[in-house]
Short mmCIF file of C-alpha atoms in Angstrom, two decimals:
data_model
loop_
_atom_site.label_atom_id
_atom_site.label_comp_id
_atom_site.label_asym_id
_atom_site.label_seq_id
_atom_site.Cartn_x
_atom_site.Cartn_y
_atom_site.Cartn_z
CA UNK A 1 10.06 10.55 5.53
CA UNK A 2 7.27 8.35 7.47
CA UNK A 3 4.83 11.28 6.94
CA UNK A 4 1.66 9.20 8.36
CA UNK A 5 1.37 7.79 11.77
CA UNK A 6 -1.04 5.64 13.02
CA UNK A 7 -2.98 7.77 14.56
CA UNK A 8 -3.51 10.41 11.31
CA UNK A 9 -4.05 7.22 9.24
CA UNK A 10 -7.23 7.12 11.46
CA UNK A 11 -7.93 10.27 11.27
CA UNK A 12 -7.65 10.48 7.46
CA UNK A 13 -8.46 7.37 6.15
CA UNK A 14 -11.40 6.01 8.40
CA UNK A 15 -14.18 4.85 6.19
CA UNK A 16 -16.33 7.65 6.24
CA UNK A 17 -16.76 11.36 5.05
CA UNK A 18 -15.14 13.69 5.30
CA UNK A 19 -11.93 12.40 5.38
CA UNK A 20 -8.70 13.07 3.00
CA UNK A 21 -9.89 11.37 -0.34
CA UNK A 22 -12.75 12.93 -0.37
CA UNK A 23 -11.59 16.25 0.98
CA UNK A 24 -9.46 16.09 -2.19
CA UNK A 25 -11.97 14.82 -4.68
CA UNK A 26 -14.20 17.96 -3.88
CA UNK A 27 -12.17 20.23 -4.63
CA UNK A 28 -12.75 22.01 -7.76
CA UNK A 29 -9.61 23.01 -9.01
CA UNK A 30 -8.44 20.63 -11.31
CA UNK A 31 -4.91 21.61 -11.51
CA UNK A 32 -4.86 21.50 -7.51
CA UNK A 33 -6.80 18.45 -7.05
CA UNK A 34 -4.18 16.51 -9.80
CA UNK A 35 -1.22 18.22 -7.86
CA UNK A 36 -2.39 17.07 -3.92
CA UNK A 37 -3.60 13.65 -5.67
CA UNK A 38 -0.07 12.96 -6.68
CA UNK A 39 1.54 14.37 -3.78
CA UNK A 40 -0.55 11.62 -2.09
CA UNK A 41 0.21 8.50 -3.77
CA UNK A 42 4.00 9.93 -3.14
CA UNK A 43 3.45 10.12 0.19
CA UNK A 44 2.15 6.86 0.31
CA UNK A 45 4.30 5.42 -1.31
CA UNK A 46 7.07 5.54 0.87
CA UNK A 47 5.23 4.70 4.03
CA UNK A 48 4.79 1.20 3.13
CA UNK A 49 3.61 0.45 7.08
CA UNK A 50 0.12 1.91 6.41
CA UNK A 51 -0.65 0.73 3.36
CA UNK A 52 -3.14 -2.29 4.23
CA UNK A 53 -5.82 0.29 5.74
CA UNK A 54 -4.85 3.08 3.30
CA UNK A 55 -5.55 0.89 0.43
CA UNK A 56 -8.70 -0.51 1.33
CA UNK A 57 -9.95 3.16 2.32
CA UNK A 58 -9.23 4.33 -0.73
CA UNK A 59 -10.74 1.68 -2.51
CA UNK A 60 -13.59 1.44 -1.39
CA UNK A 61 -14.39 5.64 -1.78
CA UNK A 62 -13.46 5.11 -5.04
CA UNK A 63 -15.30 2.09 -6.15
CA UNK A 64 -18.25 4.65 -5.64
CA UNK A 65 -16.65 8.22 -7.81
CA UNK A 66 -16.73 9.00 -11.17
CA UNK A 67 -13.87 10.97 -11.19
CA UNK A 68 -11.91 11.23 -14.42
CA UNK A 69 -8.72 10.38 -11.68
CA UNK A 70 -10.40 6.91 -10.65
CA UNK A 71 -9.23 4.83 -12.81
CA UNK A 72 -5.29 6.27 -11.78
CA UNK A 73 -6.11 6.13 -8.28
CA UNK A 74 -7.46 3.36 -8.30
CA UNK A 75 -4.81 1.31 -10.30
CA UNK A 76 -2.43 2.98 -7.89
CA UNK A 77 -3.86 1.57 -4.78
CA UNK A 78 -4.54 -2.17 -6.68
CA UNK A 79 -0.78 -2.11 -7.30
CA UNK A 80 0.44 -1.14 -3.89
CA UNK A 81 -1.98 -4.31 -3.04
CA UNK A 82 -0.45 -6.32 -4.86
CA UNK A 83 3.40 -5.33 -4.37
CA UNK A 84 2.42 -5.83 -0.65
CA UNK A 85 0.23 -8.00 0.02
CA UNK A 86 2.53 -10.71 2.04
CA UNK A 87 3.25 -7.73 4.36
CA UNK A 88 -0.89 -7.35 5.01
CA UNK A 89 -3.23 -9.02 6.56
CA UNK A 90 -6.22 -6.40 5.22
CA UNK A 91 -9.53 -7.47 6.27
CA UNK A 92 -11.35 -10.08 3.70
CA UNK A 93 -14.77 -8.53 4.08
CA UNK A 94 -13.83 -5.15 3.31
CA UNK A 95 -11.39 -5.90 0.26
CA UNK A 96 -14.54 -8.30 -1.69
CA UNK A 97 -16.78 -5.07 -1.05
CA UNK A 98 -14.74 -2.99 -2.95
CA UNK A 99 -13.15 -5.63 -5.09
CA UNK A 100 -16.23 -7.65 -6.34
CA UNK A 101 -18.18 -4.63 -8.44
CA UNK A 102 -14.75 -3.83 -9.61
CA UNK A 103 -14.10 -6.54 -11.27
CA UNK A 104 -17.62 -5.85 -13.05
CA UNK A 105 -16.41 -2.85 -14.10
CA UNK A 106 -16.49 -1.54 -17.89
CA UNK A 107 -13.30 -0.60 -17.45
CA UNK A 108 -10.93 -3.09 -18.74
CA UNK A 109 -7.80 -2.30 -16.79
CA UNK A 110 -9.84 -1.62 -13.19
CA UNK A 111 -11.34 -5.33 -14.09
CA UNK A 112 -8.29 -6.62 -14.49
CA UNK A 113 -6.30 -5.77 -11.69
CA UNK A 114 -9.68 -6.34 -9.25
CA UNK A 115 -9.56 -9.52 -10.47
CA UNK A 116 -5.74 -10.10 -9.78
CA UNK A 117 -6.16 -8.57 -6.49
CA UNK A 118 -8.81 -10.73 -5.59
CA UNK A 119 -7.41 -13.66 -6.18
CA UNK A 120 -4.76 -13.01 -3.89
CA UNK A 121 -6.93 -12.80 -1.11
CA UNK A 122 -9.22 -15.28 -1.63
CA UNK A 123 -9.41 -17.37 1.09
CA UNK A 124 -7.17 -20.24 0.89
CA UNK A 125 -5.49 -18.90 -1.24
CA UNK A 126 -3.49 -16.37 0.78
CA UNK A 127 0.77 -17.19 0.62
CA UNK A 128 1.80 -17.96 3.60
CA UNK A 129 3.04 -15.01 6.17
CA UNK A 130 6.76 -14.67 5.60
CA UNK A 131 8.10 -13.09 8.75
CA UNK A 132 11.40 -10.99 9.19
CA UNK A 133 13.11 -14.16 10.42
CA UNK A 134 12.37 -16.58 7.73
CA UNK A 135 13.85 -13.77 5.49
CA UNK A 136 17.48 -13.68 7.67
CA UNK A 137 17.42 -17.41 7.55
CA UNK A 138 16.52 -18.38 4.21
CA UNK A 139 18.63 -15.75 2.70
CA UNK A 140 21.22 -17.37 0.08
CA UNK A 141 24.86 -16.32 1.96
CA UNK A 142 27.23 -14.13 -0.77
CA UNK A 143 30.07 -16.23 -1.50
CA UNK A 144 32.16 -13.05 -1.89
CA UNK A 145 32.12 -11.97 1.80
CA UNK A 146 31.27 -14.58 5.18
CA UNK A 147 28.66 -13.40 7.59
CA UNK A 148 29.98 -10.58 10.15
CA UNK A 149 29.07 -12.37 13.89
CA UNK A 150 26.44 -9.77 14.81
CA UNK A 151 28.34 -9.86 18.47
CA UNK A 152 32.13 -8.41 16.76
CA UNK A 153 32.47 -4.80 18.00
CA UNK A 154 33.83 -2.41 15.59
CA UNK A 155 37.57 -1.68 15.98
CA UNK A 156 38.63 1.62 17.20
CA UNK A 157 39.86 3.33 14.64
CA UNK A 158 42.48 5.83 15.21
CA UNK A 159 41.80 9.54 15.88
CA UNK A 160 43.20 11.87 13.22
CA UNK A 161 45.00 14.79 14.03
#
């Protein structure tokens, strides 16, 4: 279900209180704040189209908590980086802010996927943009079935009675 559109991304995510993450983060309720946490990262999850802002949002709010769920959170949104990152074109400035003192971090795991995430992005670095067309053409043909002429229409089945 594509439960975030562009405009509630904004809404939600822009870089500044209050917006969702911290809306969550205050609440005191542990069991509730665990529960609409999760629901969260679900919801994100699936809604791969947002995930270049989202991320970096997310981030960089949490690069500043000391909430017993950053180091989840924040693992969660490293990893969506990286599973995604040829799909994103997230802005360079933003991602080092939040990046760079987390890959000072005490935290052994946060360090090491800061670092892994930043490497991706540094500059020069970056794989090249692979675009819905290079995917069609370069993809290997199964030997099983030939290619279906996108132009064949369907045949009519017949009506049962």
């Amino acid at each position: 279900p594509r439960l975030w559109n562009n405009s509630e991304v904004h809404r939600w995510f822009v870089n500044k209180d209050p917006n969702l993450i911290t809306a969550i983060l205050d609440i005191t309720d542990g069991e509730l704040k665990e529960d609409l946490l999760q629901s969260l990262m679900d919801s994100l999850g699936s809604n791969k189209h947002v995930l270049p802002e989202v991320c970096i949002c997310f981030l960089s709010l949490l690069a500043e908590q000391e909430s017993p769920h950053f180091q989840d959170l924040f693992l969660f949104f490293a990893n969506m980086l990286l599973h995604y990152h040829q799909f994103m074109n997230p802005n360079e400035s933003d991602l080092n802010d939040v990046l760079m003192p987390a890959s000072l971090s005490d935290d052994k795991i946060i360090k090491h996927m800061a670092r892994r995430t930043l490497k991706l992005f540094v500059k020069n670095e970056t794989p090249p943009k692979v675009t819905h067309e290079d995917l069609v053409k370069n993809r290997p043909r199964s030997p099983v079935r030939p290619p279906i002429p996108a132009t064949a229409k369907t045949p009519d089945l017949p009506e049962r009675h």
